[in-house]
Structure formats: structure tokens, C-alpha cells
Amino acid sequence: MSTTGLDPADEEELLLIISGLGLANGGDGGDEYMIGAEASECLSDMQRYLRRDDPHVMACHRALGQWRVLQTHLLPILRANGTDPQLVFSALKVVVKLTMKPEQLGIRMEDMLKERKSPDPIVGAHLDELKTYHRAYTKAFADDAANLRALVALIARPLATEEEERPEEDQMIIELVVALLVNLLHTRAPDAPPPSPGAAQAAAAADVETLRRLLTTLEAEHGLELVVYMLQQIDESEAFRAWNLNLLELLHYALAATTPQAVFGQESEEAARKSA
């Protein structure tokens, strides 16, 4: 068994799949990315590995996080959305799966820790690993505005099409991008207790700071305007009603990044500057 927890044969095949995606020049998120000739097939194979991942171990998800596959390969493919729409669509599905909320992705691990009087510390370590990679994924989107810009461009085109004329694949793109935004903006569950003092509290504060950076970039790229537009369509559109819960969760995370006092305090400061 390797350090990733994968069977050696599976690890070797997964590494071959990753190498087939393409080649990044200049490290993570490099300006030049050469997409492999078999990238589409490799993404399909990667989805297959993720679907069959053991939910009690999540070795494949953890390996892809350890190898920084999202940062090195998947994000450059997403940013190349004008080259091959089908390829970008396949990459988007993998990104959504990898960025799922840790407590949702590792729900079987959570259950194992709760059900046993003496839980296996390895299970807790694997769950913490998933949380670490989730933070790394959100930070990757926050660190480079081009990543969120690509998402906004992906969802803006199908939203510009009348609903009755929108093909099914465009509907799926909207659904996937909304799901991805929920994954990225997630810090902790709305009903979660406050973090305990110490490392957990520091990590929670860092998560909120990343959330604010994501929202600032989304606003600059007009992504929040698109979210508000979709919320306004819920009463009139059956498709938007189907995404109602995700859209409300997006709104929750957007509002969770600040407080009413901070908002009104900023307005008062701006008004004072204008009257000065």
C-alpha cells in the first residue's frame, strides 16, 4: 500500500491518467498549459475512479489532493473554455466532485467517528486531510481571479439563452457551476457550533478571510450579479426553482462573510467622506 492509501496498481493507473491530461509549464496555474490529446478520455477515467472511491477511506480523493491535480491540471483546463466545450464540461464535473464539502464528502467517516466509543484515529486523520485539501482548493480559486472569471463566463452564456431554448447540457452547466460556487464558499454548516479556541478557531478565521476574498473577486467579475439574477427568477422559472436550495445556501455564505454593523458602518464612513 502506498502513502496515498491506494492500491499500487490503482495508483500507477491514476498517475498515468493524470499525465494524459496535459502538461503545465511554470508550475501550478502556469500561463501555458498544453492539453493532452487524450485529455477527454482521461477525465472520464478520473470520474470513474472518483465514483468508485471507498467512502470509508476516500483514497482517490486524498491522492488527487496530495498531488495538487486541481491546481496543476483542472483549473488550466477550465480557463481554456473557448477551446473545447465538452472537455471543459468534463473537467467541471471532476472539479465539483473534488471540492464537495468535507463533511458531505466524508460522511461515512463522520458516521464512523460518531458511532464508535474508541474511533480509529486514522479515520479522523483522513477526514482532516480532506478538510485540508478543501481549504487548498478554495484558496486556489481565491488566489487567481482568472479561475472565478472562467466560472462566471461558463455560466453567463447559458443564462443569456431563453429557458425554453436552452439545451440540456447548458442546464447542467448552470447546475454544476452553482454547485461549485456553493462548495467554494462553504466555510462551515449554518447550524455548526462555534469553533473551539485554538487551532480550530484560527482555521475558521482563515476560512472566513478566504470567503471574503472569493466574494470580492466574484463581485468584481459580476458573479454575484448573476446569483442575484437567478434568485429573482425562482418564482417564474421551474428550472431555477430546482436550484432554490443551492441558491439560498449561496446567499447564506455571502451574508455570513460580514455583519450588519460592518455594512452600515462602511456606509456611514462613505457618507461622512462625501459630506466632508
Short mmCIF file of C-alpha atoms in Angstrom, two decimals:
data_model
loop_
_atom_site.label_atom_id
_atom_site.label_comp_id
_atom_site.label_asym_id
_atom_site.label_seq_id
_atom_site.Cartn_x
_atom_site.Cartn_y
_atom_site.Cartn_z
CA MET A 1 0.00 0.00 0.00
CA SER A 2 1.39 3.44 -0.94
CA THR A 3 1.42 6.63 1.12
CA THR A 4 -1.79 7.70 -0.59
CA GLY A 5 -3.67 4.62 0.62
CA LEU A 6 -4.28 3.49 -2.95
CA ASP A 7 -3.52 0.02 -4.20
CA PRO A 8 -0.16 0.28 -6.08
CA ALA A 9 -1.79 -0.80 -9.36
CA ASP A 10 -4.55 1.80 -8.97
CA GLU A 11 -2.01 4.47 -8.06
CA GLU A 12 0.05 3.70 -11.15
CA GLU A 13 -3.01 3.84 -13.40
CA LEU A 14 -4.24 7.06 -11.81
CA LEU A 15 -0.84 8.70 -12.32
CA LEU A 16 -0.95 7.67 -15.99
CA ILE A 17 -4.43 9.20 -16.27
CA ILE A 18 -3.18 12.46 -14.76
CA SER A 19 -0.18 12.58 -17.09
CA GLY A 20 -2.57 12.23 -20.03
CA LEU A 21 -4.45 15.40 -19.06
CA GLY A 22 -1.66 17.66 -20.23
CA LEU A 23 1.49 19.44 -19.20
CA ALA A 24 1.74 22.62 -17.13
CA ASN A 25 4.62 25.00 -17.76
CA GLY A 26 5.58 27.29 -14.91
CA GLY A 27 4.08 25.30 -12.02
CA ASP A 28 0.54 25.49 -10.62
CA GLY A 29 -1.72 27.65 -12.75
CA GLY A 30 1.07 28.42 -15.19
CA ASP A 31 0.23 30.69 -18.10
CA GLU A 32 0.94 27.91 -20.60
CA TYR A 33 -0.84 24.59 -20.37
CA MET A 34 -0.60 22.01 -23.12
CA ILE A 35 -3.79 19.94 -23.12
CA GLY A 36 -3.13 16.27 -23.89
CA ALA A 37 -4.58 14.60 -26.95
CA GLU A 38 -6.42 12.08 -24.75
CA ALA A 39 -7.47 14.55 -22.04
CA SER A 40 -11.18 13.91 -22.52
CA GLU A 41 -10.79 10.15 -22.06
CA CYS A 42 -8.53 10.75 -19.06
CA LEU A 43 -11.16 12.93 -17.39
CA SER A 44 -13.75 10.20 -17.92
CA ASP A 45 -11.40 7.66 -16.34
CA MET A 46 -10.78 10.02 -13.41
CA GLN A 47 -14.52 10.36 -12.86
CA ARG A 48 -14.76 6.57 -12.78
CA TYR A 49 -12.09 6.40 -10.08
CA LEU A 50 -13.83 9.07 -8.01
CA ARG A 51 -17.22 7.35 -8.31
CA ARG A 52 -15.89 4.02 -7.04
CA ASP A 53 -13.74 5.50 -4.25
CA ASP A 54 -14.24 3.72 -0.91
CA PRO A 55 -16.32 6.21 1.17
CA HIS A 56 -14.66 4.98 4.40
CA VAL A 57 -11.17 5.84 3.14
CA MET A 58 -11.54 8.21 0.14
CA ALA A 59 -8.05 7.25 -1.03
CA CYS A 60 -8.55 8.52 -4.59
CA HIS A 61 -9.87 11.91 -3.45
CA ARG A 62 -7.00 12.24 -0.98
CA ALA A 63 -4.41 11.23 -3.58
CA LEU A 64 -5.66 13.82 -6.08
CA GLY A 65 -5.49 16.45 -3.34
CA GLN A 66 -1.98 15.38 -2.35
CA TRP A 67 -0.83 15.56 -5.98
CA ARG A 68 -2.46 19.02 -6.47
CA VAL A 69 -4.28 17.82 -9.59
CA LEU A 70 -6.94 20.53 -9.38
CA GLN A 71 -4.41 23.35 -9.13
CA THR A 72 -1.98 21.97 -11.72
CA HIS A 73 -4.29 20.48 -14.36
CA LEU A 74 -8.02 21.04 -13.86
CA LEU A 75 -8.03 24.80 -13.34
CA PRO A 76 -5.97 25.49 -16.51
CA ILE A 77 -8.42 23.30 -18.46
CA LEU A 78 -11.37 25.26 -17.03
CA ARG A 79 -9.72 28.52 -18.03
CA ALA A 80 -9.39 27.24 -21.60
CA ASN A 81 -13.17 27.24 -22.01
CA GLY A 82 -13.04 28.54 -25.57
CA THR A 83 -11.07 25.59 -26.93
CA ASP A 84 -13.22 22.51 -26.32
CA PRO A 85 -16.59 22.98 -24.53
CA GLN A 86 -17.05 19.24 -23.96
CA LEU A 87 -13.59 18.95 -22.39
CA VAL A 88 -14.31 21.88 -20.07
CA PHE A 89 -17.67 20.34 -19.17
CA SER A 90 -15.95 17.08 -18.17
CA ALA A 91 -13.32 18.96 -16.16
CA LEU A 92 -16.06 20.92 -14.40
CA LYS A 93 -17.71 17.69 -13.24
CA VAL A 94 -14.44 16.48 -11.72
CA VAL A 95 -13.82 19.85 -10.01
CA VAL A 96 -17.30 19.83 -8.47
CA LYS A 97 -16.72 16.31 -7.11
CA LEU A 98 -13.31 17.16 -5.63
CA THR A 99 -14.49 20.39 -3.98
CA MET A 100 -17.50 18.89 -2.22
CA LYS A 101 -17.91 19.98 1.40
CA PRO A 102 -15.66 17.79 3.58
CA GLU A 103 -18.49 16.72 5.90
CA GLN A 104 -20.53 15.73 2.84
CA LEU A 105 -17.65 14.02 1.04
CA GLY A 106 -16.55 12.20 4.19
CA ILE A 107 -19.99 11.50 5.64
CA ARG A 108 -19.20 7.80 6.17
CA MET A 109 -16.05 8.80 8.05
CA GLU A 110 -18.07 11.19 10.21
CA ASP A 111 -20.52 8.38 10.98
CA MET A 112 -17.70 6.00 11.93
CA LEU A 113 -16.23 8.56 14.34
CA LYS A 114 -19.61 9.20 15.96
CA GLU A 115 -20.75 5.59 16.26
CA ARG A 116 -17.66 4.07 17.89
CA LYS A 117 -16.65 4.58 21.52
CA SER A 118 -12.98 4.33 20.53
CA PRO A 119 -12.85 5.73 16.98
CA ASP A 120 -9.92 4.84 14.76
CA PRO A 121 -7.54 7.85 14.73
CA ILE A 122 -6.63 7.04 11.12
CA VAL A 123 -10.22 7.79 10.08
CA GLY A 124 -10.03 11.17 11.81
CA ALA A 125 -6.71 11.86 10.09
CA HIS A 126 -8.19 11.05 6.68
CA LEU A 127 -11.12 13.37 7.35
CA ASP A 128 -8.76 16.16 8.42
CA GLU A 129 -6.84 15.55 5.20
CA LEU A 130 -10.00 16.09 3.14
CA LYS A 131 -10.62 19.36 5.03
CA THR A 132 -7.05 20.49 4.33
CA TYR A 133 -7.44 19.85 0.60
CA HIS A 134 -10.81 21.64 0.55
CA ARG A 135 -9.11 24.72 2.02
CA ALA A 136 -6.36 24.44 -0.60
CA TYR A 137 -8.94 24.26 -3.41
CA THR A 138 -10.84 27.35 -2.22
CA LYS A 139 -7.55 29.20 -1.77
CA ALA A 140 -6.56 28.31 -5.36
CA PHE A 141 -9.73 29.95 -6.66
CA ALA A 142 -9.27 32.96 -4.36
CA ASP A 143 -5.62 33.47 -5.31
CA ASP A 144 -6.22 33.85 -9.05
CA ALA A 145 -9.15 35.91 -10.34
CA ALA A 146 -8.88 34.12 -13.70
CA ASN A 147 -10.34 30.97 -12.14
CA LEU A 148 -13.54 32.66 -10.95
CA ARG A 149 -13.64 34.66 -14.18
CA ALA A 150 -13.75 31.36 -16.07
CA LEU A 151 -16.67 30.15 -13.93
CA VAL A 152 -18.63 33.35 -14.49
CA ALA A 153 -18.04 33.06 -18.24
CA LEU A 154 -19.18 29.44 -18.18
CA ILE A 155 -22.49 30.23 -16.50
CA ALA A 156 -23.16 33.58 -18.22
CA ARG A 157 -23.50 32.10 -21.72
CA PRO A 158 -26.30 29.59 -20.93
CA LEU A 159 -28.06 32.14 -18.70
CA ALA A 160 -28.20 34.51 -21.67
CA THR A 161 -30.28 31.93 -23.56
CA GLU A 162 -34.05 31.80 -23.09
CA GLU A 163 -35.00 28.88 -20.85
CA GLU A 164 -37.19 27.16 -23.44
CA GLU A 165 -34.33 27.32 -25.96
CA ARG A 166 -31.61 26.22 -23.53
CA PRO A 167 -30.23 22.74 -24.30
CA GLU A 168 -29.95 20.16 -21.51
CA GLU A 169 -26.17 20.41 -21.38
CA ASP A 170 -26.41 24.16 -20.74
CA GLN A 171 -28.83 23.44 -17.89
CA MET A 172 -26.28 21.04 -16.44
CA ILE A 173 -23.51 23.63 -16.74
CA ILE A 174 -25.59 26.12 -14.72
CA GLU A 175 -26.32 23.46 -12.11
CA LEU A 176 -22.65 22.42 -11.87
CA VAL A 177 -21.34 25.99 -11.58
CA VAL A 178 -23.90 26.80 -8.87
CA ALA A 179 -22.90 23.61 -7.01
CA LEU A 180 -19.23 24.53 -7.37
CA LEU A 181 -19.81 28.03 -6.01
CA VAL A 182 -21.61 26.53 -3.00
CA ASN A 183 -18.65 24.18 -2.45
CA LEU A 184 -16.12 27.01 -2.67
CA LEU A 185 -18.00 29.47 -0.46
CA HIS A 186 -18.70 26.84 2.19
CA THR A 187 -16.88 27.52 5.45
CA ARG A 188 -18.96 25.54 7.93
CA ALA A 189 -22.54 24.33 8.19
CA PRO A 190 -25.08 27.06 9.12
CA ASP A 191 -26.07 25.10 12.25
CA ALA A 192 -22.50 24.20 13.29
CA PRO A 193 -21.42 25.21 16.81
CA PRO A 194 -18.80 27.96 17.19
CA PRO A 195 -15.23 26.67 16.81
CA SER A 196 -13.32 25.96 20.00
CA PRO A 197 -10.45 28.31 20.90
CA GLY A 198 -7.06 27.45 19.49
CA ALA A 199 -6.16 25.94 16.12
CA ALA A 200 -9.80 25.31 15.14
CA GLN A 201 -10.69 28.94 15.78
CA ALA A 202 -7.67 30.17 13.81
CA ALA A 203 -8.59 27.90 10.89
CA ALA A 204 -12.18 29.17 10.98
CA ALA A 205 -10.94 32.78 10.87
CA ALA A 206 -8.72 31.94 7.89
CA ASP A 207 -11.71 30.32 6.15
CA VAL A 208 -13.78 33.49 6.60
CA GLU A 209 -10.94 35.59 5.18
CA THR A 210 -10.74 33.30 2.13
CA LEU A 211 -14.51 33.56 1.78
CA ARG A 212 -14.29 37.36 1.73
CA ARG A 213 -11.61 37.24 -0.95
CA LEU A 214 -13.74 34.89 -3.06
CA LEU A 215 -16.77 37.16 -2.72
CA THR A 216 -14.73 40.27 -3.57
CA THR A 217 -13.48 38.63 -6.76
CA LEU A 218 -16.95 37.31 -7.62
CA GLU A 219 -18.36 40.81 -7.28
CA ALA A 220 -15.60 42.26 -9.46
CA GLU A 221 -16.31 39.63 -12.13
CA HIS A 222 -20.12 40.23 -11.90
CA GLY A 223 -20.67 36.75 -10.50
CA LEU A 224 -22.77 37.99 -7.58
CA GLU A 225 -25.00 39.86 -10.03
CA LEU A 226 -25.69 36.56 -11.79
CA VAL A 227 -26.54 34.92 -8.46
CA VAL A 228 -28.98 37.72 -7.64
CA TYR A 229 -30.47 37.40 -11.15
CA MET A 230 -31.04 33.66 -10.62
CA LEU A 231 -32.67 34.29 -7.24
CA GLN A 232 -35.04 36.75 -8.88
CA GLN A 233 -36.13 34.10 -11.40
CA ILE A 234 -37.17 31.45 -8.86
CA ASP A 235 -40.87 32.41 -8.83
CA GLU A 236 -41.15 32.42 -12.62
CA SER A 237 -38.86 29.57 -13.68
CA GLU A 238 -39.21 25.87 -12.95
CA ALA A 239 -35.50 25.31 -13.67
CA PHE A 240 -34.41 27.99 -11.19
CA ARG A 241 -36.82 26.61 -8.57
CA ALA A 242 -34.95 23.29 -8.83
CA TRP A 243 -31.78 25.11 -7.74
CA ASN A 244 -33.56 27.02 -4.99
CA LEU A 245 -31.76 25.41 -2.03
CA ASN A 246 -28.31 25.83 -3.56
CA LEU A 247 -29.04 29.45 -4.40
CA LEU A 248 -30.26 30.12 -0.86
CA GLU A 249 -27.12 28.47 0.51
CA LEU A 250 -25.02 30.73 -1.72
CA LEU A 251 -26.85 33.72 -0.29
CA HIS A 252 -26.21 32.47 3.25
CA TYR A 253 -22.45 32.22 2.67
CA ALA A 254 -22.37 35.65 1.04
CA LEU A 255 -24.10 37.20 4.05
CA ALA A 256 -22.02 35.18 6.53
CA ALA A 257 -18.86 36.94 5.35
CA THR A 258 -19.85 40.19 7.07
CA THR A 259 -22.13 41.64 9.74
CA PRO A 260 -24.90 44.27 9.58
CA GLN A 261 -22.77 46.52 11.81
CA ALA A 262 -19.87 46.33 9.36
CA VAL A 263 -22.10 47.09 6.37
CA PHE A 264 -23.81 50.06 7.97
CA GLY A 265 -20.50 51.25 9.44
CA GLN A 266 -18.96 51.29 5.97
CA GLU A 267 -21.96 53.24 4.57
CA SER A 268 -21.62 55.78 7.40
CA GLU A 269 -17.91 56.23 6.68
CA GLU A 270 -18.60 56.73 2.96
CA ALA A 271 -21.35 59.25 3.71
CA ALA A 272 -19.01 61.14 6.07
CA ARG A 273 -16.29 61.29 3.41
CA LYS A 274 -18.73 62.64 0.81
CA SER A 275 -20.05 65.33 3.13
CA ALA A 276 -16.55 66.40 4.22
#
